[in-house]
Coordinates of C-alpha atoms in Angstrom, one line a residue:
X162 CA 139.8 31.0 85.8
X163 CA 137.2 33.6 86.8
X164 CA 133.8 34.0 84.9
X165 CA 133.8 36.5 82.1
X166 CA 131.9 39.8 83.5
X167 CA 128.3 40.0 82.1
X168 CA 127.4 42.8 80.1
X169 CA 125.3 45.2 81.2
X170 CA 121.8 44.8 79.2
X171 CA 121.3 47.9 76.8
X172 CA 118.3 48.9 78.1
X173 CA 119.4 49.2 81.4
X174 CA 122.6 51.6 80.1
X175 CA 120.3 53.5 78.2
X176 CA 118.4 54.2 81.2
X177 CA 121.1 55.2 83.5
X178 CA 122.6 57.6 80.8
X179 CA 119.1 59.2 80.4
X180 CA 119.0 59.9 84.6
X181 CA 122.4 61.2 84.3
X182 CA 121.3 63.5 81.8
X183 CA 118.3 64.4 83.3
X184 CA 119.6 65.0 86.5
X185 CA 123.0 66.6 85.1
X186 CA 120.0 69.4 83.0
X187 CA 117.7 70.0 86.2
X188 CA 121.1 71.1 87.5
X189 CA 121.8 73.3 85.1
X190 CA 118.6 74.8 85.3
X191 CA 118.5 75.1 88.7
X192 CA 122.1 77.6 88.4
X193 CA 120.3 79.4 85.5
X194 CA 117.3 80.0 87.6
X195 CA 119.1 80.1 90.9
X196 CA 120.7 83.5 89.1
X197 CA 117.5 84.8 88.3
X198 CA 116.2 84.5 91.4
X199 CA 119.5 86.4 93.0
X200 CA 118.3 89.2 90.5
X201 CA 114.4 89.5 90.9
X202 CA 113.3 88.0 94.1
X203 CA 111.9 91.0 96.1
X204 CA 113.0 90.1 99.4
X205 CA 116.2 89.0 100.6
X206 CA 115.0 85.9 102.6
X207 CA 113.1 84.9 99.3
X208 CA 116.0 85.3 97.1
X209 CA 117.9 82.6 99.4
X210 CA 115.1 80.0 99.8
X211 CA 114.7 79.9 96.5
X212 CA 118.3 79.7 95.7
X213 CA 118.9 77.1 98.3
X214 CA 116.0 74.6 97.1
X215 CA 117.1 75.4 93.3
X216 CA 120.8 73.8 94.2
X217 CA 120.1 71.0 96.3
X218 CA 116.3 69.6 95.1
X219 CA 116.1 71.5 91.8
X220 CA 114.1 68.7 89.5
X221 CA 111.6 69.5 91.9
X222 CA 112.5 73.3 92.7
X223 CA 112.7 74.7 89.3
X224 CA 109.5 73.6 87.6
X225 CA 108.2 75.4 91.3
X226 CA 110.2 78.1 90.5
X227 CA 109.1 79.1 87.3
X228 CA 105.6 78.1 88.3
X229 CA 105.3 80.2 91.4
X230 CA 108.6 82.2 91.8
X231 CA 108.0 85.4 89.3
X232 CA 108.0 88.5 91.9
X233 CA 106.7 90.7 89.0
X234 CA 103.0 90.5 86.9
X235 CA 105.1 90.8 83.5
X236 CA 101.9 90.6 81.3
X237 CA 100.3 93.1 83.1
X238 CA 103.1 95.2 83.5
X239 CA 103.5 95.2 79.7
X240 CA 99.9 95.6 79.2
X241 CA 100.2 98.8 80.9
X242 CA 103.1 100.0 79.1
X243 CA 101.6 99.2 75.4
X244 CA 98.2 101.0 76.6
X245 CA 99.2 103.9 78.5
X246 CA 98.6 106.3 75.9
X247 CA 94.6 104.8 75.4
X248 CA 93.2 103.6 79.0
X249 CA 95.0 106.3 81.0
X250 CA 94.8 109.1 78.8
X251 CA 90.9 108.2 79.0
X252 CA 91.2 107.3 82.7
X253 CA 93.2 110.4 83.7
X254 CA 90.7 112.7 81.8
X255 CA 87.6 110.7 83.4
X256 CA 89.2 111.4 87.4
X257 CA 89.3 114.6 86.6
X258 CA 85.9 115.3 87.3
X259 CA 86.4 114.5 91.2
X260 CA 89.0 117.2 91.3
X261 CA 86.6 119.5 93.1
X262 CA 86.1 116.9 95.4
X263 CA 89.4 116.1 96.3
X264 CA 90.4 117.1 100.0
X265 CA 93.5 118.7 100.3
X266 CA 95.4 117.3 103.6
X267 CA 96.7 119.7 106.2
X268 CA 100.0 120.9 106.1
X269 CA 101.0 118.9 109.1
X270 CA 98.9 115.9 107.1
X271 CA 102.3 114.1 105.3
X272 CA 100.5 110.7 106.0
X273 CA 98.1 111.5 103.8
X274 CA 99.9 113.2 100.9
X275 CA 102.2 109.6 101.1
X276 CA 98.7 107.9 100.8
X277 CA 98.0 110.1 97.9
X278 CA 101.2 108.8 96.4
X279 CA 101.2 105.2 96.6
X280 CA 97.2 105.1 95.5
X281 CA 98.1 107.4 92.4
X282 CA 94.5 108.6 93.4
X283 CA 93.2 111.9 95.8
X284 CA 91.4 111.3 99.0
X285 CA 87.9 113.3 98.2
X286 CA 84.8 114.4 100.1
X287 CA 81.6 114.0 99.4
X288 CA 80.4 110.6 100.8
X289 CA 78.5 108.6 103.2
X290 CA 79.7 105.4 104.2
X291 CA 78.4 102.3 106.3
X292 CA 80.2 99.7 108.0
X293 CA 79.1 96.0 107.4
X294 CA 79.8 93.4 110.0
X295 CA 80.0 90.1 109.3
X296 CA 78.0 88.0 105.8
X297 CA 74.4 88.9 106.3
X298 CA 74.9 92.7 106.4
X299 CA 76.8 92.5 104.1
X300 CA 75.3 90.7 101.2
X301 CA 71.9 92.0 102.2
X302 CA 72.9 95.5 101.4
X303 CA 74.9 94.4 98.6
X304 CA 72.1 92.4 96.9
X305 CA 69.7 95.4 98.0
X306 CA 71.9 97.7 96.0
X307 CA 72.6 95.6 92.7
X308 CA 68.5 95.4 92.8
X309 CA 68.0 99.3 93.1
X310 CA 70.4 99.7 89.9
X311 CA 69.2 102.0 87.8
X312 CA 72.2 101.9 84.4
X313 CA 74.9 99.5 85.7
X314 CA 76.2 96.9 87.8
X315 CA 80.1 95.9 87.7
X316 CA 80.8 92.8 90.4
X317 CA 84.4 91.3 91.1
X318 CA 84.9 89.1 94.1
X319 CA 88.6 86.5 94.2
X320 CA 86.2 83.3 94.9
X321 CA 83.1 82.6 93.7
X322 CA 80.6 79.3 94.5
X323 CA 77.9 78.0 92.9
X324 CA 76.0 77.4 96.5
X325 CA 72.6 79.0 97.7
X326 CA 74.6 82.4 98.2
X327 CA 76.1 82.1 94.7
X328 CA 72.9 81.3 93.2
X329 CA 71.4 84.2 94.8
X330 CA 73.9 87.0 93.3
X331 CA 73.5 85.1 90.1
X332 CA 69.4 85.7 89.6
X333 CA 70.6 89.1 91.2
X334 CA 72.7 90.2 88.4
X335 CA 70.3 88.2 85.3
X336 CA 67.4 89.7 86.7
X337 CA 69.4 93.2 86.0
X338 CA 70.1 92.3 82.9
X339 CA 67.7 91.1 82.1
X340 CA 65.9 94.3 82.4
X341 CA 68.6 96.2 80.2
X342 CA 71.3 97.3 82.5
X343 CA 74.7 96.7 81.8
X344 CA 76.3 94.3 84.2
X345 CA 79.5 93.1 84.3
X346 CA 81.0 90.1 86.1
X347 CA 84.9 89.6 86.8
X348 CA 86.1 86.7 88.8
X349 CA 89.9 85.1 89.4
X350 CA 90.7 82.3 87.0
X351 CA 92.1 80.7 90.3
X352 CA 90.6 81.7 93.1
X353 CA 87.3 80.6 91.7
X354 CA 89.0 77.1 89.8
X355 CA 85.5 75.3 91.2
X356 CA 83.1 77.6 89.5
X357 CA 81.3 75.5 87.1
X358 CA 80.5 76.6 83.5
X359 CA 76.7 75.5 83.7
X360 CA 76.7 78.9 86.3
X361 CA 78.8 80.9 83.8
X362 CA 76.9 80.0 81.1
X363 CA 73.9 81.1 82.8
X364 CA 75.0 84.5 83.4
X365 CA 76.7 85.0 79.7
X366 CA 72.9 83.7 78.4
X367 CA 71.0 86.2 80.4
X368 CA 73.1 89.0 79.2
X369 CA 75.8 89.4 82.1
X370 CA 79.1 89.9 80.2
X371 CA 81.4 87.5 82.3
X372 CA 85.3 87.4 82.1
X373 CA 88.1 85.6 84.1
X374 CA 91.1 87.5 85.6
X375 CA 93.3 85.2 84.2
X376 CA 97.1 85.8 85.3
X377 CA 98.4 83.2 82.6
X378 CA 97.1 85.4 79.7
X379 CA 99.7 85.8 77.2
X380 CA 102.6 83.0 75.5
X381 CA 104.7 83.8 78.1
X382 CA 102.9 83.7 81.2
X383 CA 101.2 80.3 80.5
X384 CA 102.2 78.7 84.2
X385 CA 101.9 82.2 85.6
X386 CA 100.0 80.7 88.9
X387 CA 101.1 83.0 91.7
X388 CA 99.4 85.7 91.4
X389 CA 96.2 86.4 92.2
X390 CA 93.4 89.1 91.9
X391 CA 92.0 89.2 95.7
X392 CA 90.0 92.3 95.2
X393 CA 86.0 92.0 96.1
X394 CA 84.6 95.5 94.4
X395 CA 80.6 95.8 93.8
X396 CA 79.5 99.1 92.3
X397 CA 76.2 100.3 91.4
X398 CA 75.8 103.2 88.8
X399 CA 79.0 104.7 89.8
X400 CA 77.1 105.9 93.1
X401 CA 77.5 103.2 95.6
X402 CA 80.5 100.6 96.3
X403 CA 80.9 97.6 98.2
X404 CA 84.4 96.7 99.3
X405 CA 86.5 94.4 102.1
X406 CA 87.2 91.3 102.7
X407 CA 83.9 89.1 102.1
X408 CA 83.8 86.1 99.1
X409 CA 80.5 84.3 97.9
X410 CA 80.1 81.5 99.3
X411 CA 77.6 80.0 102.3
X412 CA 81.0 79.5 104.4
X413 CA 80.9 83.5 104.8
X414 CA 77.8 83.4 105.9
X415 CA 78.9 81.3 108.3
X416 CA 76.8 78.3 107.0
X417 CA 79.8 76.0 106.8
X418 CA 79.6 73.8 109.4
X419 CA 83.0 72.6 109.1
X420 CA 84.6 76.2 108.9
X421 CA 81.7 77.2 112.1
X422 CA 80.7 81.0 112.4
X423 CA 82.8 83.9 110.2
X424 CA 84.1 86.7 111.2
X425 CA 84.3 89.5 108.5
X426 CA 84.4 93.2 107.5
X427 CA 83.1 95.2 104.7
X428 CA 82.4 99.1 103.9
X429 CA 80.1 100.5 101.9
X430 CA 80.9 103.7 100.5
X431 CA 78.2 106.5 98.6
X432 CA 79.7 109.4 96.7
X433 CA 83.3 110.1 94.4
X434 CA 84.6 107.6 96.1
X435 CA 82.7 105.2 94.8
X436 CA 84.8 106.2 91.3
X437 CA 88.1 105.6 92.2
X438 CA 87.1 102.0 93.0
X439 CA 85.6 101.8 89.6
X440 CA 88.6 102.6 88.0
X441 CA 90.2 99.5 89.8
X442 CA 87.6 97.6 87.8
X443 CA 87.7 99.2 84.8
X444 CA 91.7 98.6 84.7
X445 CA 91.8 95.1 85.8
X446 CA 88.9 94.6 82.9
X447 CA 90.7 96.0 80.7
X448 CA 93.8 93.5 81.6
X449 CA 91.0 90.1 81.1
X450 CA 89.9 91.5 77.6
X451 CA 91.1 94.6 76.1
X452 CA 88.3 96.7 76.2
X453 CA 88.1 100.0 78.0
X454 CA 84.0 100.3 79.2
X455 CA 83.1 103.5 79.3
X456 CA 80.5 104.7 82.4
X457 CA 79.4 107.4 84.6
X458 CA 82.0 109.3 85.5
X459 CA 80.3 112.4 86.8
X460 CA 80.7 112.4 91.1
X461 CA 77.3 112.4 93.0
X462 CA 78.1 113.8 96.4
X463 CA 76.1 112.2 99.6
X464 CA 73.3 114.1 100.2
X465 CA 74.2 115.8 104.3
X466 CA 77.3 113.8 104.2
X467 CA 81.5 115.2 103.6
X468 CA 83.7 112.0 104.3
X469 CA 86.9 112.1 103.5
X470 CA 87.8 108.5 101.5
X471 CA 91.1 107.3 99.8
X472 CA 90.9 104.1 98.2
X473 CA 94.4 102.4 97.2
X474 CA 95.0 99.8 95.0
X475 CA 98.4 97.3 94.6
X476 CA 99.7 94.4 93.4
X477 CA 102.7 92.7 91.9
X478 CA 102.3 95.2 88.5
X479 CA 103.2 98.3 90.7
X480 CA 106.8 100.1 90.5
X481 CA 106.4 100.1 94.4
X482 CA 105.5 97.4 96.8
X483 CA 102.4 99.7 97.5
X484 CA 100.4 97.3 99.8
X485 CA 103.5 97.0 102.2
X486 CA 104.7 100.1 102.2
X487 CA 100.6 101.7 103.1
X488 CA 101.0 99.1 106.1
X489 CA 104.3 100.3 106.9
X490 CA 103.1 104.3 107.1
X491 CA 100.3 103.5 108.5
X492 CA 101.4 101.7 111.5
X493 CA 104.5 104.9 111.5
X494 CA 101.8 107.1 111.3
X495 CA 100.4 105.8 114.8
X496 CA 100.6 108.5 117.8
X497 CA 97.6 107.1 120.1
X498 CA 96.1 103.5 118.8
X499 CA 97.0 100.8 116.3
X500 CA 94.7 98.0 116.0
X501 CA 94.7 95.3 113.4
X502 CA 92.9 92.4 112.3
X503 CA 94.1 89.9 109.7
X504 CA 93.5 86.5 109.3
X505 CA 97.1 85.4 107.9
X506 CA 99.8 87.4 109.9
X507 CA 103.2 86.5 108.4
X508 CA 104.5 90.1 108.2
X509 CA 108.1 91.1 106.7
X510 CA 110.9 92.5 108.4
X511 CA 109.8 95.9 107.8
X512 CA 106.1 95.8 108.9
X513 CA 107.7 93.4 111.7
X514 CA 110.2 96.5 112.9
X515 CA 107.2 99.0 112.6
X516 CA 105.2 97.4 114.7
X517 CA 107.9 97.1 117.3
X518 CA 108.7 101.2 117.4
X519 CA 105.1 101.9 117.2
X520 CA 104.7 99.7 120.8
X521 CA 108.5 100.9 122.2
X522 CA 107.0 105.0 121.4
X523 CA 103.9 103.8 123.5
X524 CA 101.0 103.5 120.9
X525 CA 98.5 101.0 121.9
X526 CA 99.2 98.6 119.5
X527 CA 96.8 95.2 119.2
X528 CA 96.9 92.6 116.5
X529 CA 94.1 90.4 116.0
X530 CA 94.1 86.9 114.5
X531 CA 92.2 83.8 114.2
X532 CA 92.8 81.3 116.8
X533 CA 93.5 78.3 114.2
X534 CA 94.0 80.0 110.8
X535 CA 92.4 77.8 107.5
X536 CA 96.8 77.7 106.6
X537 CA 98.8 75.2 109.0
X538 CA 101.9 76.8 107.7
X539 CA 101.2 80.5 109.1
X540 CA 99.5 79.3 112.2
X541 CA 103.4 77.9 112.9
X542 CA 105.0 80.5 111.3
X543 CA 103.4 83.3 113.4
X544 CA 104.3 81.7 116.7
X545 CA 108.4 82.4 115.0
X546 CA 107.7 86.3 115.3
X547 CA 105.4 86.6 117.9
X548 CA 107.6 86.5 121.1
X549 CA 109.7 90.0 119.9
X550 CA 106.2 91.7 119.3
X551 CA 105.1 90.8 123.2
X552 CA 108.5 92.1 124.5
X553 CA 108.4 95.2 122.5
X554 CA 104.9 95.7 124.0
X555 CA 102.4 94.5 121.4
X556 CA 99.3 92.9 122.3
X557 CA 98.4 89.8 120.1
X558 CA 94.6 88.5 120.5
X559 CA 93.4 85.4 119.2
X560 CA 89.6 85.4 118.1
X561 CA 87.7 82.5 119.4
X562 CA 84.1 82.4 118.2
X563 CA 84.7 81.0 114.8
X564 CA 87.0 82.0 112.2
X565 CA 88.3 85.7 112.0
X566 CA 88.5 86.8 108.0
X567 CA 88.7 90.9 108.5
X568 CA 91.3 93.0 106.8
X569 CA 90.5 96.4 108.9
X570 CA 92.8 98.5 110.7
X571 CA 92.1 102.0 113.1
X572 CA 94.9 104.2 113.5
X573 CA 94.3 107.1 116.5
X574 CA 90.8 109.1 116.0
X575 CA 90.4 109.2 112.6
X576 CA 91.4 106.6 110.6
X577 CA 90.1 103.7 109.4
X578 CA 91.0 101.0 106.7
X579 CA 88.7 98.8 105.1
X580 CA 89.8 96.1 102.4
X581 CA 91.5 92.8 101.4
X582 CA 95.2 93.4 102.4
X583 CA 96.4 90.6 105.0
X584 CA 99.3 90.6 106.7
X585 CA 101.3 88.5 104.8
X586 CA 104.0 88.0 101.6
X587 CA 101.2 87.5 99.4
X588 CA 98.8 90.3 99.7
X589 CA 102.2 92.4 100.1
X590 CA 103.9 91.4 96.9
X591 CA 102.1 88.8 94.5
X592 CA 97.7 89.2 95.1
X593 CA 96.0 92.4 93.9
X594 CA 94.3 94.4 96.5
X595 CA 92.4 97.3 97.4
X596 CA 92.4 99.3 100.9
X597 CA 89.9 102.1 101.5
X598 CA 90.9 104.2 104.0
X599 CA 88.3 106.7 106.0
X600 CA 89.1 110.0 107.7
X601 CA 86.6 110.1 109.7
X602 CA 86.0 110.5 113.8
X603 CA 82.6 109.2 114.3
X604 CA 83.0 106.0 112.0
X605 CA 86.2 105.6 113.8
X606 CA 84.1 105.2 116.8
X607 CA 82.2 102.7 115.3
X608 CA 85.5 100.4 114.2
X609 CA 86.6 100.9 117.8
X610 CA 83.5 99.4 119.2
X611 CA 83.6 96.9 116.4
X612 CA 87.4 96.2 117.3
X613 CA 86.3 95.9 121.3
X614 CA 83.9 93.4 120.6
X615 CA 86.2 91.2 118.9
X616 CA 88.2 92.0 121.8
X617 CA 85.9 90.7 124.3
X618 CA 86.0 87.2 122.4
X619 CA 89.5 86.5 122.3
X620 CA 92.3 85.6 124.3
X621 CA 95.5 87.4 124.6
X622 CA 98.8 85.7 123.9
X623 CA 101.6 85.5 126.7
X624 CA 105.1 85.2 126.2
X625 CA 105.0 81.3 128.4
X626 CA 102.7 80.5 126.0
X627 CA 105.2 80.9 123.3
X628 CA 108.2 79.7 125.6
X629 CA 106.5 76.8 126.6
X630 CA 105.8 75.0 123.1
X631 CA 108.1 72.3 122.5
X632 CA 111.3 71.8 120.7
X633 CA 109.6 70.3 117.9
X634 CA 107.1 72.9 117.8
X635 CA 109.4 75.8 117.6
X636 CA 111.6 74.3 115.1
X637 CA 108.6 73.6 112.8
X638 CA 107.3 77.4 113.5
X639 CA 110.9 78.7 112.0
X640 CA 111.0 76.4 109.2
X641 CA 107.6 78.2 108.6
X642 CA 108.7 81.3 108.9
X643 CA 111.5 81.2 107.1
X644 CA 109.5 80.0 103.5
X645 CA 106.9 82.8 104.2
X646 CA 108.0 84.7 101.4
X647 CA 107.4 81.2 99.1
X648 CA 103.9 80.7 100.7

C-alpha cells in the first residue's frame, strides 16, 4: 500500500504563491511600462531596448525603467508652463536690451538664423573673448575674475569636490561675500552626490546663497535620476562669463594621479554675450527654488572688440532635441573643415549619417577622442560605428597624453563652439547643456592650432585595427552600441 503524500508545509505554499504573484505583477508592469515606452522613448532603438528588457527581465527592468527611462524633464517642463507669464515676461523684457547688439546674419547666413532658432537667443556683437586651454588657465582666470567682482557673482559647475581646488573657489566666493556682493552658487544634486555639507554649510554661513539642481523636485519626480544639469557657467557682474567643459576638482587640473594629465577646453567671453548665459542661470535657478534674481541686465560692449557670439542652451525640457539637432547643422553646415573633440562619442543615427555626407562631399572631417575613455561601455561601443566613419572618409584620432575632456568643434574659417555637449545620447537628449558658438576668423585660428596640437599627440585609427579585434570584442562593442541610448 503506498505512503500517504506529505503535505506541503504552509509556509512553504505561502511562499510560492507570493513569487507567483510577484512575478505574475512585475509582469504586468513591465506590459504597462513596455507601452509607455513604445509612446515616449525618443529614439527608435531606445524604444525597443527598453521594451525588450521590460518583457523578458522586467522585476529588474521596470524599477530601471521608471528610474532612468523618462525621455522628458516633466517637472521642469511644467515649471515652465505654470511660470511663463512671470520669468519670461521678465526675461523677455530684460534681453531686450541686447537688441542693438544683435548681429543680423547674411542673407546667404541660414546656419545661423537655424542657430538663432534652436537657442531662442540672437547671436550679438560686442565682445572679446579668450580661449582657455586645459585647468590652470582656466581656473586662474576664473578665480582672477570672481576676485575683481565688483556687484555679483553667480557659479554653476555639474561636479563639485571638496579637494584643494574646491577649497580654493570656496574662500573665493566667501571672501566676495563676505565683502557684500551677491553670490550665488548652483550645483547638480547628482553630479556633485560627494559634496559634503560641512563645505555647503560653509558657503551658506558666509553669505553664499547655495542651492542644488535637483531633478527629483516635485511628488512625481521623486526617482527622477536621469537627468542631469552638465552646464559649468561662471559670470561676474553680468560682464564676463566662463563656459566649457571644465569641473572642480584636482583631477582637472590634472593632479589625479590615477586619471594622469587632462585634456580640457574653456572660453571666456566679455560683452552681451555674457547675458544670454546669465539667463541660463537665472532659469535653471529659478527651476531649484522659485525665485527669479533680478541683475544687471544692461550690455557692456568690449572695449576695441565686435565678436559675433551665440550661446545655445538644451536639455530634456526643450520641444526640440536642441543639442542634437545644433550638432546635426553644424556638421551640414561644413563646406571646408569639421573637427571635433569629445570625450564620449556614441553619436545617433542622425549625427552618425551627417558625419558620413560631410566626409563623401569632401570636407575635412576629424574626430577626436580619448584613447581609453573613463566609460568601458562607450570605449566598446564606439569601435560598433567607427569602421563606416573610416570608409566614408572620416578621420578618427585618439588622444594619448592623458585623458581628453574637450567639447569644442571648428567648422571652416569662422566658427567655433565652445561648451559641454558630448557626443553622445545623454548630452543629446537627457543632461542640460550649453554651447557657445563664435563667428570669428582669427579665434578660429587659434582653435585650429589648438586642434593641431592635439593632433600631433594622437594616433589615427585604421580600418585593420577595427577588423582585426576579435569575435569577442566585436560582439561586446555591438551589445554596447546598441544600449547607448539607455547609457
Amino acid at each position: 500500500m503506498p505512503e500517504p503524500l506529505t503535505p506541503m508545509p504552509p509556509r512553504r505554499s505561502t511562499r510560492r504563491r507570493l513569487l507567483v504573484m510577484v512575478l505574475f505583477l512585475a509582469q504586468l508592469l513591465g506590459i504597462v511600462s513596455a507601452l509607455d515606452a513604445l509612446m515616449s522613448t525618443r529614439t527608435a532603438p531606445g524604444a525597443v531596448a527598453w521594451i525588450v528588457s521590460l518583457n523578458t527581465l522586467p522585476v529588474v527592468a521596470v524599477p530601471a525603467y521608471w528610474v532612468f527611462g523618462r525621455s522628458k524633464f516633466q517637472g521642469y517642463v511644467i515649471g515652465r508652463r505654470e511660470d511663463d507669464n512671470q520669468l519670461y515676461r521678465v526675461l523677455d523684457d530684460k534681453m531686450s536690451l541686447v537688441t542693438p547688439f544683435h548681429v543680423q546674419p547674411s542673407p546667404g547666413a541660414s546656419q545661423v538664423r537655424t542657430m538663432e532658432q534652436l537657442a531662442k537667443m540672437p547671436m550679438v556683437g560686442g565682445n572679446e573673448v579668450e580661449l582657455l586651454i586645459d585647468g590652470d588657465a582656466t581656473f586662474a582666470s576664473i578665480l582672477e575674475g570672481i576676485r575683481a567682482a565688483e556687484r555679483y557673482v553667480l557659479v554653476q559647475f555639474y561636479i563639485v569636490r571638496d579637494d584643494e581646488l574646491g577649497r580654493t573657489l570656496q574662500q573665493a566666493l566667501i571672501d566676495k561675500a563676505r565683502q557684500g556682493l551677491e553670490v550665488y552658487f548652483l550645483y547638480d544634486e547628482i553630479g556633485s552626490y560627494r559634496l559634503n555639507g560641512g563645505y555647503l554649510a560653509e558657503l551658506s554661513a558666509a553669505g553664499v546663497q547655495v542651492r542644488r539642481f535637483h531633478s527629483t523636485r516635485g511628488t512625481g519626480n521623486r526617482f527622477q535620476l536621469n537627468f542631469r544639469n552638465h552646464r559649468k557657467i561662471v559670470v561676474t557682474d553680468g560682464r564676463f562669463g566662463w563656459v566649457g567643459g571644465l569641473n572642480v576638482g584636482d583631477e582637472y587640473l590634472g593632479r589625479d594621479a590615477r586619471v594622469g594629465a587632462w585634456r580640457d577646453t574653456h572660453l571666456k567671453m566679455e560683452g552681451p554675450a555674457t547675458l544670454c548665459l546669465q539667463l541660463s542661470f537665472v532659469e535653471d535657478w529659478h527651476w531649484a527654488t522659485g525665485e527669479i534674481l533680478t541683475f544687471n541686465w544692461q550690455p557692456v560692449p568690449a572695449a576695441g572688440a565686435d565678436i559675433p557670439i551665440l550661446t545655445l542652451p538644451s536639455g530634456p525640457a526643450d520641444r526640440f532635441e536642441t543639442a542634437s539637432l545644433m550638432v546635426q547643422h553644424a556638421i551640414g553646415s561644413a563646406r571646408e573643415r569639421l573637427w571635433v573633440s569629445s570625450p564620449y562619442f556614441v553619436p545617433d543615427e542622425g549625427v552618425l549619417a551627417a558625419l558620413k555626407l560631410a566626409a563623401l562631399r569632401g570636407v575635412d572631417v576629424r574626430v577626436l577622442i580619448p584613447e581609453r575613455p573613463d566609460n568601458i561601455l562607450t570605449y566598446f561601443a564606439a569601435y560598433a560605428f567607427v569602421a563606416p566613419l573610416l570608409e566614408a572618409g572620416v578621420q578618427i584620432h585618439r588622444y594619448q597624453e592623458g585623458f581628453l575632456h574637450a567639447k569644442t568643434m571648428l567648422i571652416d574659417r569662422q566658427a567655433s563652439a565652445v561648451g559641454t555637449v558630448n557626443l553622445d545620447n545623454r548630452s543629446f537628449r537627457l543632461n542640460f547643456e550649453v554651447t557657445s558658438w563664435v563667428m570669428d576668423e582669427g579665434f578660429a585660428d587659434q582653435m585650429a592650432a589648438m586642434f593641431e596640437q592635439d593632433f600631433a599627440r594622437s594616433r589615427r585609427m585604421t580600418g585593420d585595427e577595427v577588423a582585426d579585434k576579435p569575435w569577442w570584442f566585436r560582439v561586446a562593442s555591438r551589445a554596447a552600441y546598441l544600449g547607448a541610448p539607455l547609457l
